[in-house]
Amino acid sequence: MVSEHPSEPEFILFFCMIFSHQFNTNFGSFIVIMTCISDFTILYTWFQMYQSIATIIILCSFLGLSACSTAPKPVPSQSEIPATEIEPPKISEKESQKHQIATLERKALLAKKTQAWAEFIQFSQQLWHLSDEDNQAAIEFQIWHSLKHLPASTLIELAEQSPTLANWTTFAEITQQHPIWQKQRLKDWQDFSLDDPTALYNYHLLPALLTQLNHRNPVTRIAILLPFTGQYAGISHQIRNGILKNHFQQLKHQKSALEFDFYDSSDLTQIQSLYQTAMAQGAEWVIGPLRKTAIEQLTPLAPKNVLALNQVDLPSIWQFNFKSESEAHQINQQLCHQNFQRIGILSSTMDADTRLAQDILFGWHQQSQNRNQTAILKTYPARNPNLRQALGSLINEKQSQERNNNLRWLFGQNLQFTPRLRQDLDAIVLVGNERRLAVFKPQFEFFDLNLPTYGTSKITPSQLFQTPLNPDLAGLIFPTLPAAILPVSVETAFEAYGWDSLTLVQNLNRLDSGLCLNNGVTGRLKIQDREVDHLFIWARYNARGQAVPLHLPNPSGTP
């Protein structure tokens, strides 16, 4: 049976907890005292008597605990709180620089998108100063690449805003010039702006461009597409010989890794396939085809690395014609330079001769719009010509003979007759080959003509530089190939043509429209809208009949 009264230990523990807390007495000491009381019954009787009082004491003790706890301090008002400065967290210098770079990159990108070019350059230059060397070079390139594609009017407006912008715009304009002029201009501009700290391009970009200009990659593999069989085989082999002679001449002076692949382009149906094969085998350039119909087969491919050896209506292809398209113009320019006003033109009725003669006549009349110039064209049959009669028709011999006949009929007797020829001509141009003109020239002595006489390139000797003397051509002035009168290793005009074809392919990457190569053996090689023309030099047959250079000044109007 469980007792309703607490056991002795439980009671003593409970009693000590109450009174030690109420009277602030040590709990352990109170237990010792209480355990010393021998008569637990007396104590328990006493506890029962005062149980109600004990209950009240316990309740008051807990209330006292609450009342004796520390009162909360009053909260000061906002005005009474002392002001303290809140410091931001400290950021390392490296983190700060990263933040600046990111901000400037965003600003520069936004300025570029909105085409605010002045701000773009400003932010880019600030970014440059915070960047490492590799990123500095990239920033210089970005500024230059953005400016060089702007219209000239925009560059002019930018240049007027500040010296820094003027430096950049001038630099961009210089880099748009042809490499031949660009190299020296870049050097000059580098010297001019070397001490300007805002000319950031001097650190990486400009030196890199100069290095690129000084070390242009040479052509190392060329494919030659020529009809080595059939009607044009002879011409093709001469062109090939000229290409190889040029190459071997270069090897005497410098090492070369140039390789050639020769393809027979006689079959017109295989032209595209031959071109694609050449490209697959690593050809960087193609010389040929030769025939117009073969060149036109490449039209669907529109290749930009082909030097066609004829002239066609295909603007994407480089074209180098054997015949100069400007010969008539070159002849007229030389005649004008000699201050001639009235010229006579005598030509055979062959198609090529007639076309050239008419081009000379037309060009002369075009020039006469600002000058008092006149020209007369007479022709003679290509077969069985009467050269004396042909020349006489040009100098009015027939009219003089008719006047003599009229006078003889009028006076009824024979008269001593000397033809009175026209005296208003300053020069005569003879259009024909060297054999025909060698027969023509002595007729001048018969008529006692002492006029400057010009021929065309058709009288260029067929065997260059080894031509036998021809005294019948003495005094004749004509345009010709340098290879005809200068010591070079080519033997024919087509070999000279092949020689210059290789020279062109090796230099087209640094030539621009309007520029010339002066070392061609067919003449000065001029580029105009992907068409290459050769400008002749001038020669004269001396009294011995030898063709020698005639050092005429080069007129400014020569194309």
XYZ file of C-alpha atoms in Angstrom:
559
model
C 0.000 0.000 0.000
C 1.428 3.286 -1.069
C 1.667 5.887 1.653
C 0.146 9.273 0.993
C 2.839 10.918 3.052
C 6.291 11.638 1.625
C 9.185 9.538 2.657
C 11.743 10.945 5.022
C 14.383 11.804 2.352
C 11.845 13.322 0.026
C 10.395 15.478 2.767
C 13.756 16.716 3.994
C 14.803 17.596 0.398
C 11.585 19.425 -0.277
C 11.699 21.325 3.034
C 15.303 22.401 2.498
C 14.621 23.699 -1.033
C 11.815 25.930 0.229
C 13.504 27.435 3.239
C 16.925 27.810 1.694
C 15.440 29.868 -1.101
C 13.078 31.876 1.087
C 15.705 32.835 3.657
C 18.555 32.992 1.202
C 20.289 30.138 3.017
C 22.782 27.780 1.491
C 20.923 24.706 0.332
C 23.664 22.282 1.257
C 24.043 23.700 4.789
C 20.350 23.474 5.422
C 20.325 19.808 4.521
C 23.069 19.105 7.026
C 21.133 20.865 9.808
C 17.952 19.082 9.011
C 19.534 15.677 8.930
C 20.812 16.303 12.405
C 17.354 16.388 13.820
C 16.909 12.987 15.352
C 13.247 12.917 15.790
C 11.776 12.988 12.345
C 8.275 12.421 13.787
C 8.338 15.659 15.685
C 9.385 17.513 12.594
C 6.773 15.871 10.484
C 4.069 16.659 13.103
C 5.203 20.200 13.132
C 5.040 20.301 9.313
C 1.460 19.048 9.323
C 0.471 21.694 11.844
C 1.931 24.412 9.780
C 1.138 22.958 6.320
C -1.136 25.832 5.446
C 1.446 28.325 6.555
C 4.067 26.505 4.472
C 1.901 26.674 1.431
C 1.528 30.431 1.839
C 5.286 30.773 2.351
C 6.023 28.835 -0.815
C 3.622 30.978 -2.816
C 5.142 34.166 -1.440
C 8.627 32.945 -2.173
C 7.818 32.579 -5.872
C 6.140 35.953 -5.955
C 9.178 37.390 -4.291
C 11.410 35.971 -6.948
C 9.439 37.836 -9.561
C 9.348 41.062 -7.568
C 13.088 40.980 -6.805
C 14.195 40.530 -10.447
C 16.014 43.467 -12.153
C 13.673 46.033 -13.623
C 14.121 46.708 -17.444
C 16.034 49.815 -18.363
C 14.159 52.505 -20.233
C 14.840 52.593 -24.036
C 16.460 55.866 -25.007
C 14.759 57.935 -27.706
C 16.186 58.116 -31.239
C 17.573 61.574 -30.563
C 19.524 60.291 -27.580
C 21.371 57.570 -29.638
C 24.824 58.889 -30.540
C 25.448 59.089 -34.328
C 28.027 56.564 -35.533
C 29.406 56.432 -39.145
C 28.771 53.109 -40.849
C 31.903 52.080 -42.780
C 31.505 49.979 -45.946
C 33.327 46.704 -46.081
C 36.886 47.163 -47.241
C 37.562 46.017 -50.890
C 41.009 44.971 -52.039
C 42.798 46.938 -54.729
C 42.567 43.953 -57.065
C 38.811 43.685 -56.616
C 38.443 47.427 -57.187
C 40.378 47.209 -60.462
C 38.228 44.326 -61.657
C 35.143 46.387 -60.930
C 36.543 49.368 -62.871
C 37.436 47.186 -65.833
C 33.974 45.632 -65.955
C 32.348 49.066 -65.780
C 34.528 50.506 -68.551
C 33.920 47.465 -70.744
C 30.160 47.948 -70.437
C 30.448 51.663 -71.194
C 32.705 51.099 -74.214
C 30.396 48.418 -75.596
C 27.359 50.648 -75.192
C 29.144 53.574 -76.853
C 30.095 51.365 -79.793
C 26.543 50.069 -80.203
C 25.185 53.621 -80.202
C 28.022 54.795 -82.496
C 29.177 57.349 -79.941
C 32.717 57.027 -81.252
C 34.322 59.749 -79.155
C 33.062 58.103 -75.954
C 34.020 54.677 -77.287
C 37.631 55.772 -77.740
C 37.659 57.567 -74.379
C 36.430 54.521 -72.442
C 38.662 52.190 -74.442
C 41.743 54.249 -73.662
C 40.860 54.302 -69.961
C 40.409 50.552 -70.114
C 43.790 50.243 -71.862
C 45.601 51.751 -68.864
C 44.056 49.147 -66.528
C 44.834 46.151 -68.732
C 47.782 43.820 -69.154
C 49.909 43.854 -72.285
C 47.901 41.256 -74.215
C 44.624 43.042 -73.560
C 46.204 46.384 -74.432
C 47.065 45.060 -77.890
C 43.492 43.781 -78.265
C 42.053 47.173 -77.269
C 44.270 48.977 -79.797
C 43.052 46.585 -82.481
C 39.394 47.096 -81.514
C 39.658 50.877 -81.758
C 41.454 50.703 -85.113
C 39.137 48.046 -86.548
C 36.078 50.114 -85.592
C 37.416 53.376 -87.031
C 38.748 52.068 -90.341
C 35.248 51.051 -91.470
C 33.718 54.473 -90.794
C 32.886 56.868 -93.655
C 35.448 59.567 -94.387
C 32.970 62.266 -93.336
C 32.624 60.688 -89.876
C 36.390 60.514 -89.455
C 36.704 64.183 -90.360
C 34.107 65.129 -87.738
C 35.885 63.074 -85.086
C 39.269 64.579 -85.912
C 37.930 68.059 -85.208
C 36.873 67.174 -81.649
C 40.236 66.558 -79.981
C 43.925 65.871 -80.724
C 43.549 62.307 -79.444
C 40.733 61.584 -81.873
C 42.688 63.283 -84.655
C 45.606 60.921 -84.002
C 43.406 57.858 -84.226
C 41.529 58.979 -87.349
C 44.765 59.846 -89.159
C 46.187 56.465 -88.236
C 43.049 54.730 -89.544
C 43.227 56.667 -92.829
C 46.886 55.731 -93.351
C 46.124 52.031 -92.947
C 43.535 52.262 -95.740
C 46.208 53.196 -98.280
C 47.863 50.691 -100.554
C 50.667 48.703 -98.886
C 53.263 50.311 -101.166
C 52.484 53.771 -99.763
C 51.233 52.587 -96.382
C 54.579 51.293 -95.175
C 56.414 54.606 -95.406
C 53.445 56.611 -94.165
C 53.187 54.413 -91.075
C 56.869 54.939 -90.335
C 56.482 58.698 -90.714
C 53.395 58.776 -88.500
C 55.104 56.667 -85.860
C 57.982 59.156 -85.712
C 55.568 62.079 -85.589
C 53.442 60.753 -82.717
C 56.107 58.848 -80.802
C 56.149 61.276 -77.851
C 52.356 61.542 -77.615
C 51.141 59.416 -74.667
C 47.621 59.264 -76.131
C 48.875 57.583 -79.324
C 48.340 54.122 -77.876
C 48.651 52.421 -81.281
C 52.420 53.016 -81.111
C 52.772 50.390 -78.380
C 51.564 47.253 -80.160
C 49.362 47.809 -83.231
C 51.564 49.987 -85.429
C 54.700 47.845 -84.946
C 52.634 44.747 -85.746
C 51.336 46.297 -88.981
C 54.853 47.277 -90.051
C 56.066 43.748 -89.378
C 53.232 42.357 -91.479
C 54.081 44.705 -94.354
C 57.749 43.724 -94.192
C 57.084 39.986 -94.187
C 54.308 39.285 -96.651
C 53.901 35.582 -97.324
C 55.149 34.671 -100.817
C 53.176 32.506 -103.220
C 54.455 28.942 -102.980
C 52.330 26.955 -105.459
C 50.933 27.993 -108.845
C 48.832 26.027 -111.317
C 49.205 26.770 -115.051
C 46.179 25.987 -117.234
C 47.162 26.189 -120.926
C 46.122 24.319 -124.111
C 49.330 22.328 -124.598
C 47.769 20.350 -127.462
C 45.954 21.518 -130.554
C 45.940 24.871 -132.320
C 47.406 26.905 -129.434
C 50.089 24.427 -128.367
C 52.948 26.512 -129.784
C 51.845 29.674 -127.979
C 51.270 27.730 -124.753
C 54.767 26.254 -124.764
C 56.276 29.707 -125.287
C 54.281 31.075 -122.337
C 55.387 28.119 -120.194
C 59.021 28.711 -121.159
C 58.727 32.354 -120.148
C 57.297 31.397 -116.744
C 60.117 28.938 -116.078
C 62.836 31.325 -117.276
C 61.568 33.942 -114.858
C 61.587 31.387 -112.033
C 65.124 30.193 -112.781
C 66.333 33.781 -112.971
C 64.910 34.397 -109.490
C 66.677 31.315 -108.145
C 70.011 32.863 -109.108
C 69.442 35.650 -106.600
C 67.386 34.083 -103.819
C 66.024 30.805 -102.565
C 62.457 29.960 -103.502
C 60.018 27.249 -102.457
C 57.770 27.932 -105.455
C 56.201 24.890 -107.120
C 54.316 24.627 -110.429
C 51.554 22.294 -111.586
C 50.893 22.260 -115.344
C 47.465 21.249 -116.699
C 46.390 20.819 -120.322
C 43.240 22.910 -120.768
C 42.587 21.940 -124.393
C 39.310 20.206 -123.456
C 36.838 23.000 -122.686
C 34.525 20.624 -120.812
C 37.223 19.970 -118.195
C 38.097 23.560 -117.262
C 36.097 23.669 -114.022
C 37.335 20.229 -113.024
C 40.957 21.241 -113.669
C 40.554 24.352 -111.553
C 39.020 22.410 -108.670
C 41.771 19.795 -108.900
C 44.405 22.516 -108.766
C 42.789 23.993 -105.658
C 42.573 20.576 -104.004
C 46.287 20.041 -104.612
C 47.160 23.282 -102.854
C 47.481 25.836 -105.645
C 47.289 29.405 -104.376
C 47.084 30.995 -107.840
C 46.191 29.908 -111.358
C 47.771 31.312 -114.526
C 45.408 30.789 -117.456
C 43.286 29.717 -119.200
C 44.323 31.265 -122.514
C 41.228 31.113 -124.741
C 38.206 33.280 -124.012
C 35.835 30.310 -124.211
C 37.918 28.469 -121.623
C 37.958 31.459 -119.275
C 34.186 31.794 -119.532
C 33.824 28.214 -118.254
C 34.989 29.518 -114.865
C 32.134 32.030 -114.630
C 29.978 29.922 -112.240
C 32.927 29.571 -109.845
C 33.791 33.296 -109.876
C 37.363 32.611 -108.694
C 39.453 35.469 -107.334
C 42.835 33.750 -107.592
C 42.970 33.352 -111.382
C 45.083 35.427 -113.780
C 43.381 34.820 -117.133
C 45.583 35.317 -120.202
C 42.925 37.057 -122.254
C 40.179 39.628 -121.824
C 36.578 38.670 -121.015
C 33.585 40.282 -119.355
C 34.133 38.647 -115.977
C 35.016 41.255 -113.321
C 35.903 38.764 -110.583
C 38.854 37.357 -112.552
C 42.210 39.075 -112.987
C 42.892 39.526 -116.711
C 46.189 40.049 -118.531
C 45.844 40.397 -122.295
C 48.725 39.776 -124.688
C 47.797 42.851 -126.691
C 47.784 46.220 -125.013
C 44.299 47.698 -124.876
C 45.734 51.207 -124.642
C 48.230 51.225 -127.510
C 46.285 53.830 -129.509
C 46.122 56.046 -126.445
C 49.843 55.633 -125.809
C 50.646 56.601 -129.404
C 48.413 59.676 -129.246
C 49.959 60.763 -125.964
C 53.448 60.663 -127.440
C 52.348 62.593 -130.508
C 50.729 65.222 -128.304
C 53.848 65.438 -126.201
C 55.760 66.366 -129.357
C 53.234 69.195 -129.922
C 52.028 67.776 -133.238
C 48.744 69.259 -134.456
C 48.056 67.495 -137.771
C 48.811 63.834 -138.382
C 48.287 61.423 -141.241
C 47.431 57.755 -140.625
C 48.085 55.077 -143.235
C 46.807 51.558 -142.577
C 46.181 48.273 -144.335
C 42.649 46.941 -144.562
C 43.414 44.012 -142.246
C 40.918 43.963 -139.372
C 43.482 44.366 -136.591
C 45.265 47.193 -138.419
C 42.030 48.981 -139.252
C 40.777 48.795 -135.658
C 44.014 50.221 -134.303
C 44.086 52.980 -136.930
C 40.501 53.957 -136.173
C 41.253 53.975 -132.438
C 44.135 56.363 -133.085
C 41.913 58.581 -135.244
C 39.064 58.591 -132.719
C 41.377 59.302 -129.803
C 43.036 62.129 -131.691
C 39.698 63.763 -132.407
C 38.697 63.346 -128.766
C 41.828 65.185 -127.725
C 41.200 67.923 -130.288
C 38.270 69.266 -128.269
C 40.730 71.472 -126.414
C 43.379 71.680 -129.141
C 43.439 72.619 -132.806
C 44.190 69.067 -133.949
C 43.284 67.288 -137.157
C 43.937 63.788 -138.481
C 43.523 62.047 -141.846
C 43.155 58.282 -142.278
C 43.914 56.485 -145.536
C 43.904 52.732 -146.163
C 45.433 50.392 -148.726
C 44.479 46.799 -149.600
C 46.166 44.097 -147.576
C 46.742 42.043 -150.727
C 48.834 43.331 -153.616
C 48.961 46.901 -152.368
C 50.321 49.789 -154.426
C 52.324 51.408 -151.663
C 53.401 54.415 -153.711
C 49.808 55.144 -154.588
C 48.722 54.608 -150.990
C 51.287 57.071 -149.686
C 50.500 59.474 -152.493
C 46.829 59.517 -151.501
C 47.805 60.620 -148.020
C 50.035 63.483 -149.160
C 47.748 64.660 -152.012
C 50.011 63.501 -154.846
C 46.976 62.843 -157.012
C 45.683 66.409 -156.680
C 49.123 67.744 -157.569
C 49.268 65.534 -160.662
C 45.803 66.707 -161.699
C 46.920 70.316 -161.453
C 49.908 69.502 -163.661
C 47.667 67.872 -166.234
C 45.351 70.877 -166.272
C 48.259 73.276 -166.784
C 49.754 71.112 -169.529
C 46.395 71.051 -171.346
C 45.980 74.789 -170.825
C 49.406 75.697 -172.239
C 49.488 72.912 -174.765
C 52.963 71.777 -173.894
C 54.790 69.575 -171.447
C 55.853 71.290 -168.277
C 58.632 70.421 -165.889
C 56.702 68.878 -163.032
C 57.574 68.419 -159.381
C 54.642 67.259 -157.261
C 53.501 69.868 -154.806
C 52.573 67.864 -151.794
C 50.556 68.925 -148.809
C 52.667 70.720 -146.259
C 50.266 70.738 -143.344
C 51.182 67.344 -141.804
C 53.401 67.235 -138.730
C 53.831 63.444 -138.593
C 52.700 60.210 -140.243
C 51.644 57.018 -138.469
C 52.068 53.768 -140.415
C 50.005 50.799 -139.209
C 51.331 47.444 -140.377
C 53.975 44.795 -139.776
C 57.723 45.269 -140.181
C 57.877 43.616 -143.634
C 55.241 45.922 -145.078
C 56.734 49.038 -143.540
C 60.236 48.105 -144.709
C 58.888 48.423 -148.258
C 56.898 51.564 -147.426
C 59.653 53.638 -145.860
C 61.787 54.079 -149.048
C 58.781 55.736 -150.734
C 59.358 58.713 -148.459
C 62.606 59.405 -150.292
C 60.800 59.302 -153.624
C 58.406 62.013 -152.479
C 61.165 63.824 -150.627
C 59.193 63.581 -147.405
C 61.050 64.590 -144.279
C 58.374 64.004 -141.662
C 58.617 62.194 -138.331
C 57.307 58.699 -138.984
C 55.768 56.472 -136.332
C 54.896 52.805 -136.379
C 53.010 50.555 -133.953
C 54.021 47.651 -131.747
C 53.413 45.347 -134.712
C 56.899 46.123 -135.980
C 58.440 44.717 -132.802
C 60.937 42.074 -133.967
C 59.597 38.548 -133.690
C 62.924 37.255 -132.351
C 63.598 39.606 -129.487
C 67.022 41.182 -129.078
C 68.523 39.009 -131.805
C 66.795 40.756 -134.675
C 68.860 41.227 -137.849
C 69.517 44.789 -138.951
C 66.908 46.411 -141.212
C 68.185 49.701 -142.706
C 64.914 50.196 -144.640
C 63.250 51.046 -141.314
C 65.826 53.690 -140.403
C 64.278 56.627 -138.563
C 61.028 54.856 -137.711
C 59.813 55.440 -134.130
C 57.593 52.810 -132.503
C 56.285 51.498 -129.161
C 57.671 48.123 -128.184
C 58.463 45.658 -125.425
C 61.501 46.259 -123.227
C 62.501 42.667 -124.017
C 62.919 43.643 -127.688
C 65.806 46.023 -127.069
C 67.121 45.134 -123.604
C 69.273 42.120 -122.674
C 66.856 39.625 -121.108
C 66.712 35.861 -121.484
C 63.325 35.651 -123.241
C 63.400 35.072 -126.987
C 59.834 35.767 -128.137
C 56.989 38.091 -127.234
C 54.977 35.159 -125.840
C 57.893 34.150 -123.628
C 57.944 37.728 -122.353
C 54.199 37.395 -121.777
C 54.729 34.260 -119.675
C 57.562 35.930 -117.768
C 55.340 38.846 -116.771
C 52.451 36.517 -115.897
C 54.556 35.000 -113.132
C 55.764 38.434 -111.993
C 52.159 39.571 -111.685
C 50.930 36.569 -109.695
C 53.793 37.034 -107.244
C 52.910 40.701 -106.731
C 49.134 41.045 -107.133
C 48.625 40.820 -103.376
C 50.430 44.154 -102.965
C 49.184 45.949 -106.064
C 46.126 48.150 -106.211
C 44.109 49.808 -108.953
C 46.106 52.554 -110.647
C 49.515 51.219 -109.612
C 52.254 49.842 -111.840
C 55.046 47.304 -111.767
C 57.967 48.909 -113.532
C 60.058 45.769 -114.078
C 57.899 43.998 -116.658
C 59.597 42.718 -119.811
C 56.441 43.456 -121.845
C 56.361 47.004 -120.425
C 55.232 48.710 -117.268
C 52.413 46.587 -115.857
C 49.466 48.698 -114.764
C 46.483 47.496 -112.713
C 43.047 48.941 -113.395
C 39.937 47.239 -111.992
C 41.449 43.716 -112.103
C 42.682 44.258 -115.645
C 46.405 44.412 -116.330
C 47.728 46.489 -119.207
C 51.337 46.808 -120.296
C 52.691 50.245 -121.167
C 55.306 50.160 -123.893
C 58.672 51.803 -124.044
C 59.640 53.724 -127.163
C 62.358 52.743 -129.633
C 63.818 53.991 -132.904
C 65.575 52.284 -135.773
C 68.923 53.969 -136.255
C 70.715 54.446 -139.574
C 72.127 50.919 -139.363
C 68.614 49.525 -138.977
C 69.047 48.541 -135.332
C 66.253 49.130 -132.814
C 67.555 51.247 -129.928
C 65.770 52.836 -126.954
C 64.345 56.281 -127.568
C 64.341 58.147 -124.268
C 61.174 60.131 -124.719
C 59.765 61.684 -121.548
C 56.848 59.741 -120.165
C 53.794 61.982 -120.653
C 51.626 62.531 -117.606
C 48.538 61.378 -119.451
C 49.887 57.926 -120.143
C 47.637 55.448 -118.361
